[in-house]
XYZ file of N, CA and C in Angstrom:
489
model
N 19.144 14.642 18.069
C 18.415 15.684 17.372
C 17.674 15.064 16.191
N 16.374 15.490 16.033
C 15.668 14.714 15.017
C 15.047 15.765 14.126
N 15.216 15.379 12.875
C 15.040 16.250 11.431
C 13.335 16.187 11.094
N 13.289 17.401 11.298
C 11.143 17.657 11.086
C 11.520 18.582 9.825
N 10.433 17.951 9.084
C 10.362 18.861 7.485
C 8.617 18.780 7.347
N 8.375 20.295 7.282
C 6.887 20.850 7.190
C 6.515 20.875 5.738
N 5.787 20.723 5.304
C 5.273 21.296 3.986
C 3.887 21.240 3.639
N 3.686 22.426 3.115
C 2.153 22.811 3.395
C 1.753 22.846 1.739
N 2.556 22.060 1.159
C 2.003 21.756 -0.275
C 2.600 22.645 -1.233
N 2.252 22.740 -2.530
C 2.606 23.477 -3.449
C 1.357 24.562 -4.094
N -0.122 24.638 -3.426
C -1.407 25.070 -4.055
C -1.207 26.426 -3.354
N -0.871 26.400 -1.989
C -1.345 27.622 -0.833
C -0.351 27.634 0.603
N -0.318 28.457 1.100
C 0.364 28.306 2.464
C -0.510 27.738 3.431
N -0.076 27.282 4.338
C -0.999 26.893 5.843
C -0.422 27.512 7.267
N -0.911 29.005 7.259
C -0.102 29.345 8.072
C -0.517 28.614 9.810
N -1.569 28.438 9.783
C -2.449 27.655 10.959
C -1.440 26.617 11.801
N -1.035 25.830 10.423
C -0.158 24.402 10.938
C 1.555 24.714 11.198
N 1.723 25.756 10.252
C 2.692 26.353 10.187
C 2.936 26.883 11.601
N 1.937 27.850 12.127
C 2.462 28.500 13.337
C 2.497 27.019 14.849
N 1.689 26.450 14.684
C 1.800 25.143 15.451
C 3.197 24.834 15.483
N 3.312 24.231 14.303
C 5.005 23.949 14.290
C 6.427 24.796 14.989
N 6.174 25.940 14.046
C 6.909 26.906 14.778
C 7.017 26.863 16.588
N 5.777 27.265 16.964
C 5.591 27.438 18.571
C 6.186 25.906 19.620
N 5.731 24.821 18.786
C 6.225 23.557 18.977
C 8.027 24.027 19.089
N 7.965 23.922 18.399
C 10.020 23.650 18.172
C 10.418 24.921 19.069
N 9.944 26.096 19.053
C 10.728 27.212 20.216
C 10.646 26.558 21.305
N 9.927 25.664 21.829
C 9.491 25.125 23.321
C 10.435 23.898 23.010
N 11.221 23.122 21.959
C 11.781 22.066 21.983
C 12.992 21.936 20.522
N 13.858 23.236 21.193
C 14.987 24.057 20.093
C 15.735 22.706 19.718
N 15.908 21.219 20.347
C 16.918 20.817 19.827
C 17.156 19.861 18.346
N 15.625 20.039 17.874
C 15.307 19.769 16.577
C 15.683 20.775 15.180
N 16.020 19.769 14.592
C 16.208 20.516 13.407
C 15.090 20.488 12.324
N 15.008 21.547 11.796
C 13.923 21.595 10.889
C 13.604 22.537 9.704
N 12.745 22.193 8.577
C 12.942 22.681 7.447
C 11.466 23.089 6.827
N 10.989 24.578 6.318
C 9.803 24.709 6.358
C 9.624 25.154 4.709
N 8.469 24.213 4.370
C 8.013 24.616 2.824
C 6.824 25.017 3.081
N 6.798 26.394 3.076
C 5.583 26.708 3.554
C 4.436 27.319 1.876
N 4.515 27.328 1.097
C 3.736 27.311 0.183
C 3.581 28.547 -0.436
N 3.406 28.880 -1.689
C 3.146 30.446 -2.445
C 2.761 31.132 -1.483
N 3.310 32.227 -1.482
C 2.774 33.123 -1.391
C 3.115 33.056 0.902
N 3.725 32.050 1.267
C 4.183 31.698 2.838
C 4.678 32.080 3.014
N 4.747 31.904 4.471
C 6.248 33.211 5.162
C 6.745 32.251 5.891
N 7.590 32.089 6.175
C 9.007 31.087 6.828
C 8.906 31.640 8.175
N 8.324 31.161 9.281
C 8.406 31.658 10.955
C 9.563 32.427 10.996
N 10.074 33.200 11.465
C 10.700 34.081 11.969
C 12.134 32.943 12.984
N 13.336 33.166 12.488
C 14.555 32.228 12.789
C 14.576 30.687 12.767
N 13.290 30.587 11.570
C 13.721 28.914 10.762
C 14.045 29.009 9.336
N 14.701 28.093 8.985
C 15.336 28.099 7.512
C 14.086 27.369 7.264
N 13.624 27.961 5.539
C 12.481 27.051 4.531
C 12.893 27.890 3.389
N 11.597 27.966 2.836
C 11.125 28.639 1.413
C 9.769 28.724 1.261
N 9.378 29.018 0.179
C 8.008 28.975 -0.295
C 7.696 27.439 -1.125
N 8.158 27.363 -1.625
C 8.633 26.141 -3.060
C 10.017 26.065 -2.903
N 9.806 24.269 -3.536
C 11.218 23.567 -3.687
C 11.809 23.034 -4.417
N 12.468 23.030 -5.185
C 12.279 21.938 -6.651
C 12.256 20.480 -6.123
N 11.565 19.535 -7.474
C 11.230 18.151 -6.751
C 12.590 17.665 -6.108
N 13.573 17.684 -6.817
C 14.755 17.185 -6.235
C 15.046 17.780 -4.503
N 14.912 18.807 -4.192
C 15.199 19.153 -3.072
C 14.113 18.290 -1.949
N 13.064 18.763 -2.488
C 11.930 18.213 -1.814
C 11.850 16.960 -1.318
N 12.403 15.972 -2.266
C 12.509 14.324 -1.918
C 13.835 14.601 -1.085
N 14.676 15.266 -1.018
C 15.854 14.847 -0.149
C 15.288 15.716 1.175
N 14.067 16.492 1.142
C 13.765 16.933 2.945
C 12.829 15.744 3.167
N 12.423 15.247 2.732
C 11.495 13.941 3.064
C 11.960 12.868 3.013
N 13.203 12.520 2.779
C 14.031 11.195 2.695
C 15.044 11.406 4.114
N 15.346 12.803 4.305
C 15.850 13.012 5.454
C 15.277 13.199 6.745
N 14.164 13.321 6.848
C 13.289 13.976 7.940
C 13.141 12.314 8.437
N 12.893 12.676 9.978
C 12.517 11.957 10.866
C 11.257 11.805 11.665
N 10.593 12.802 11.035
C 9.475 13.184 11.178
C 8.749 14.339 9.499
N 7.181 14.044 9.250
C 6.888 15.077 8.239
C 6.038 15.537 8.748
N 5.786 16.921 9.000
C 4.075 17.899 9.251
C 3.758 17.904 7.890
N 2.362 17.823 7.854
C 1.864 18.158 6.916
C 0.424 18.621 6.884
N -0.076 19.480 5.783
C -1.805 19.033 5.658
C -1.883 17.779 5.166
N -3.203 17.958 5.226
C -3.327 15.950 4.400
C -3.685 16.086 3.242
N -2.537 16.460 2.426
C -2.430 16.015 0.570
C -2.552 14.753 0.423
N -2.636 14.211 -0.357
C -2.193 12.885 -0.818
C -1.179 12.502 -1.080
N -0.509 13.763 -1.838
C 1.067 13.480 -2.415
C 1.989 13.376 -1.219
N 1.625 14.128 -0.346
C 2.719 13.715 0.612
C 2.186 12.643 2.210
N 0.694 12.348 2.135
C 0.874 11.424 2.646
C 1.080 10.042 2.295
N 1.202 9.947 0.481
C 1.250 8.475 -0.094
C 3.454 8.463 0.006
N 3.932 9.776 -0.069
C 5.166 9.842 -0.393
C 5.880 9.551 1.187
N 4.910 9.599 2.437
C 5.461 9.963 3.444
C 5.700 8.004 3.985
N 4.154 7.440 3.568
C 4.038 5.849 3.582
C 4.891 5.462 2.814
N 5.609 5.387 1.288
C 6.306 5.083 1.255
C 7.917 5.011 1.478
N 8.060 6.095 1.908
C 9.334 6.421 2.678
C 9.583 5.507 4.199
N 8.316 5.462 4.865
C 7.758 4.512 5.972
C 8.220 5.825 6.780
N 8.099 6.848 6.632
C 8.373 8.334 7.988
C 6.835 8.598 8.606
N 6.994 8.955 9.908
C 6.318 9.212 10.677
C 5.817 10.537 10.024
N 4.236 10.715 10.167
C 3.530 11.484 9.300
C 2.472 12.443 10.316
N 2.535 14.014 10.621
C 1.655 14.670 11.467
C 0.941 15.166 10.443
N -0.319 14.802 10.563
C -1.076 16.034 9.507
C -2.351 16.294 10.276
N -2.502 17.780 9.201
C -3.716 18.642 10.078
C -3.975 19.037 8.868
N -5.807 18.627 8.352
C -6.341 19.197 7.504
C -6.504 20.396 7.330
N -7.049 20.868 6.195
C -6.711 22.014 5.662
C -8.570 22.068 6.054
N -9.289 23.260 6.460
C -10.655 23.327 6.633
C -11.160 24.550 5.771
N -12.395 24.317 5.403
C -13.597 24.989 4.500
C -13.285 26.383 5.335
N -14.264 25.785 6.236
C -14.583 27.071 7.362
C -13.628 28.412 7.677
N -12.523 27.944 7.714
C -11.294 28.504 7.983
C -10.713 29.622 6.678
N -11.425 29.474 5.593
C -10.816 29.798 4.400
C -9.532 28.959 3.804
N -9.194 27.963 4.129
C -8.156 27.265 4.084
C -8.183 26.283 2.729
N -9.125 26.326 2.261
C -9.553 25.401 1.026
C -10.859 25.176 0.779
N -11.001 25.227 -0.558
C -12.889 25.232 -1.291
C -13.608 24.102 -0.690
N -12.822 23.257 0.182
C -14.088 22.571 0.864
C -13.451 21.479 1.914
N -14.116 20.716 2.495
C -13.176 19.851 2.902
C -13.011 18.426 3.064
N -12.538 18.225 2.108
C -12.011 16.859 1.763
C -10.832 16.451 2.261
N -10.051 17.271 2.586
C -8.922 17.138 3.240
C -8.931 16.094 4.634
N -10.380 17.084 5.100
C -11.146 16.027 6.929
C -11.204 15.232 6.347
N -11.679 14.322 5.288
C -12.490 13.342 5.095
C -11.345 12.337 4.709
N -9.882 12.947 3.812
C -8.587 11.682 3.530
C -8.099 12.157 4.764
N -7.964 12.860 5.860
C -6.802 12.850 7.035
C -8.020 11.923 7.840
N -9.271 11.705 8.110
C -9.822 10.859 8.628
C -9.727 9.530 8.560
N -9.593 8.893 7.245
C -9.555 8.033 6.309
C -7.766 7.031 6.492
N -6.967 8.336 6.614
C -5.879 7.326 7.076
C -4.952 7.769 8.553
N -5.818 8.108 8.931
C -5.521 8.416 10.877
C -5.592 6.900 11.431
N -6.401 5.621 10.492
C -6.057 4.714 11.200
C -4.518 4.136 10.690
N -3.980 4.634 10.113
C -2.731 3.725 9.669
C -1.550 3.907 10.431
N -1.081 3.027 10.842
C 0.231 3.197 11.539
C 1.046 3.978 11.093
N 1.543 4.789 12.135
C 2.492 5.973 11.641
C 2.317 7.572 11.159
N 0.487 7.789 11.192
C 0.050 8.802 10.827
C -0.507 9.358 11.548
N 0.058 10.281 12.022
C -0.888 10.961 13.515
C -1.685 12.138 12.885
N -3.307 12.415 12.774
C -4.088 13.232 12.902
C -4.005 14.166 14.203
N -3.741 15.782 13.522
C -4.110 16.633 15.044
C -4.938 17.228 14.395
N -6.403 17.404 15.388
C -7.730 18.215 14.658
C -7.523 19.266 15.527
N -7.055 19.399 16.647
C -6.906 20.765 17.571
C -5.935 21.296 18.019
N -5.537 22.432 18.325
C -3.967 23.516 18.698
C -3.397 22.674 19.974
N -4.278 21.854 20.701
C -4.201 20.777 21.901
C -3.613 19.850 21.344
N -4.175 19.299 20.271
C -3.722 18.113 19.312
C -2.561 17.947 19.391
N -1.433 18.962 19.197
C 0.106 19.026 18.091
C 0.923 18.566 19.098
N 1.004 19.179 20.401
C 2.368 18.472 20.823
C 2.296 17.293 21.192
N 1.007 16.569 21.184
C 0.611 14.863 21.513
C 1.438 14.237 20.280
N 0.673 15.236 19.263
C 1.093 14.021 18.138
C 2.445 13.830 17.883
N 3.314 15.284 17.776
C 4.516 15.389 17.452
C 5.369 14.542 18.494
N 4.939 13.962 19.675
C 5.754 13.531 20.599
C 5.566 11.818 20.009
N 4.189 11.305 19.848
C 3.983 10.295 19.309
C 4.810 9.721 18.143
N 4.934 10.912 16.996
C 5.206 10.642 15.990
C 7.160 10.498 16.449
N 7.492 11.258 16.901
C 8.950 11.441 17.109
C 9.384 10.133 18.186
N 8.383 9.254 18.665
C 8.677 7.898 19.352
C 8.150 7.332 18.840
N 7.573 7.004 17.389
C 7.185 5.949 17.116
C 8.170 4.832 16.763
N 8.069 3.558 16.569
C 9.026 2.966 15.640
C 7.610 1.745 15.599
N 7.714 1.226 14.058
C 6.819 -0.029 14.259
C 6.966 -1.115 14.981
N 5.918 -1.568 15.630
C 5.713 -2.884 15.977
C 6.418 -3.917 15.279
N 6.374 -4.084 13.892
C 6.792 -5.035 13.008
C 7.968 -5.093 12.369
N 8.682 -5.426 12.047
C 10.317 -5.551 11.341
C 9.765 -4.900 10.114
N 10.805 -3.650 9.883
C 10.748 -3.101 8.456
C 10.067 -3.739 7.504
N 9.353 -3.178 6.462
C 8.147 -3.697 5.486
C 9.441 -3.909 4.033
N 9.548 -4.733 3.383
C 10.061 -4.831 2.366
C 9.470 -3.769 1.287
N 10.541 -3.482 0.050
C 9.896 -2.665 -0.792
C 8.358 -2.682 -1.149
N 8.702 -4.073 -1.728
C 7.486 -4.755 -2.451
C 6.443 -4.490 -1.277
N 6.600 -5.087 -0.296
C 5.084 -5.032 0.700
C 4.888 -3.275 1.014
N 5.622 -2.892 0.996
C 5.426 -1.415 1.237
C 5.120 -0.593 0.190
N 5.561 -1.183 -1.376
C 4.565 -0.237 -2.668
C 3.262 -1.221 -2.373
N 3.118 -2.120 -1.981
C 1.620 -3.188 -2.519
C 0.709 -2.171 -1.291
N 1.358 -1.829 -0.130
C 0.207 -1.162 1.283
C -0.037 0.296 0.743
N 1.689 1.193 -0.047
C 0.842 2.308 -0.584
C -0.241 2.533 -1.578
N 0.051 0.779 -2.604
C -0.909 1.243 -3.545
C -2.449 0.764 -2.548
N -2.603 -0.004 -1.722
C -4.004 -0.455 -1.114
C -4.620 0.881 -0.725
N -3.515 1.617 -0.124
C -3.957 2.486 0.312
C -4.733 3.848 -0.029
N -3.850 4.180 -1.559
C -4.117 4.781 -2.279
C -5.310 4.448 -3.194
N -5.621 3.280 -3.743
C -6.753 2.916 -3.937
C -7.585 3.342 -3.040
N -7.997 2.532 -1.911
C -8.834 2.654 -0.773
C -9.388 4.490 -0.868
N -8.359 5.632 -1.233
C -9.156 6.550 -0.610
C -9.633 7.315 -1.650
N -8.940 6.531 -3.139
C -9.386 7.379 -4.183
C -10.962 7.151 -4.680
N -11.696 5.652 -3.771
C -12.749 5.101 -3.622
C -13.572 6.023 -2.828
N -13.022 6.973 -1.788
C -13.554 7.166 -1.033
C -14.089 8.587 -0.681
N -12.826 9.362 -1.795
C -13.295 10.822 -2.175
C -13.261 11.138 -3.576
């Protein structure tokens, strides 16, 4: 059984990615999972979450998870690289009413090439990725601390260049 922890940030809910998730896991009950679904969110109907978490809780669903959904924040995709957890995210879109614009496409574009971060842009997208993400393991022998703060900070540089 493998531990999926959603969180759709601390600004807004995402019910979009949210219901993905949800519909995902009824079709594949033997996961466990934990939903921060954001002000003002509603928790799917027979999953445990909240709206908000305090930081302390929050780092122990992301230190535990075996997988993270997410939109593509920064905070939790720089928190998700350094943890080295397998990372699903689905931007948050303009169009959609989902956020004042979208920059979100432009950092979930930006690090869709990095190992371990699966981009889903479509409702087709999710169970590819979630299956991807839930078999990934790296190619390479575990990254040492050090090489793994030096790739989050490259990384984090790299996109603060870039939006």
């Amino acid at each position: 059984m493998s531990k999926i922890f959603f969180s759709a940030g601390t600004q807004a809910p995402f019910p979009r990615l949210c219901g993905h998730l949800a519909d995902w896991l009824r079709h594949h009950p033997r996961h466990e999972s934990f939903f921060q679904v954001g002000p003002n969110g509603i928790v799917p109907e027979g999953f445990t979450g909240a709206q908000l978490v305090s930081v302390d809780e929050f780092q122990i669903h992301m230190e535990e998870a075996d997988v993270i959904v997410s939109h593509a924040g920064m905070g939790n995709i720089i928190s998700a690289l350094e943890l080295g957890t397998p990372l699903v995210i689905m931007p948050r879109m303009s169009a959609l009413g989902e956020h004042v614009n979208d920059h979100q496409i432009d950092t979930a574009s930006e690090v869709s090439q990095v190992p371990g971060i699966f981009l889903c842009e479509t409702p087709a997208d999710f169970s590819r990725c979630m299956e991807r993400a839930l078999s990934y393991s790296p190619e390479k022998p575990e990254l040492s601390t050090k090489r793994r703060a030096e790739l989050v900070e490259a990384v984090s540089d790299f996109l603060l260049d870039k939006i």
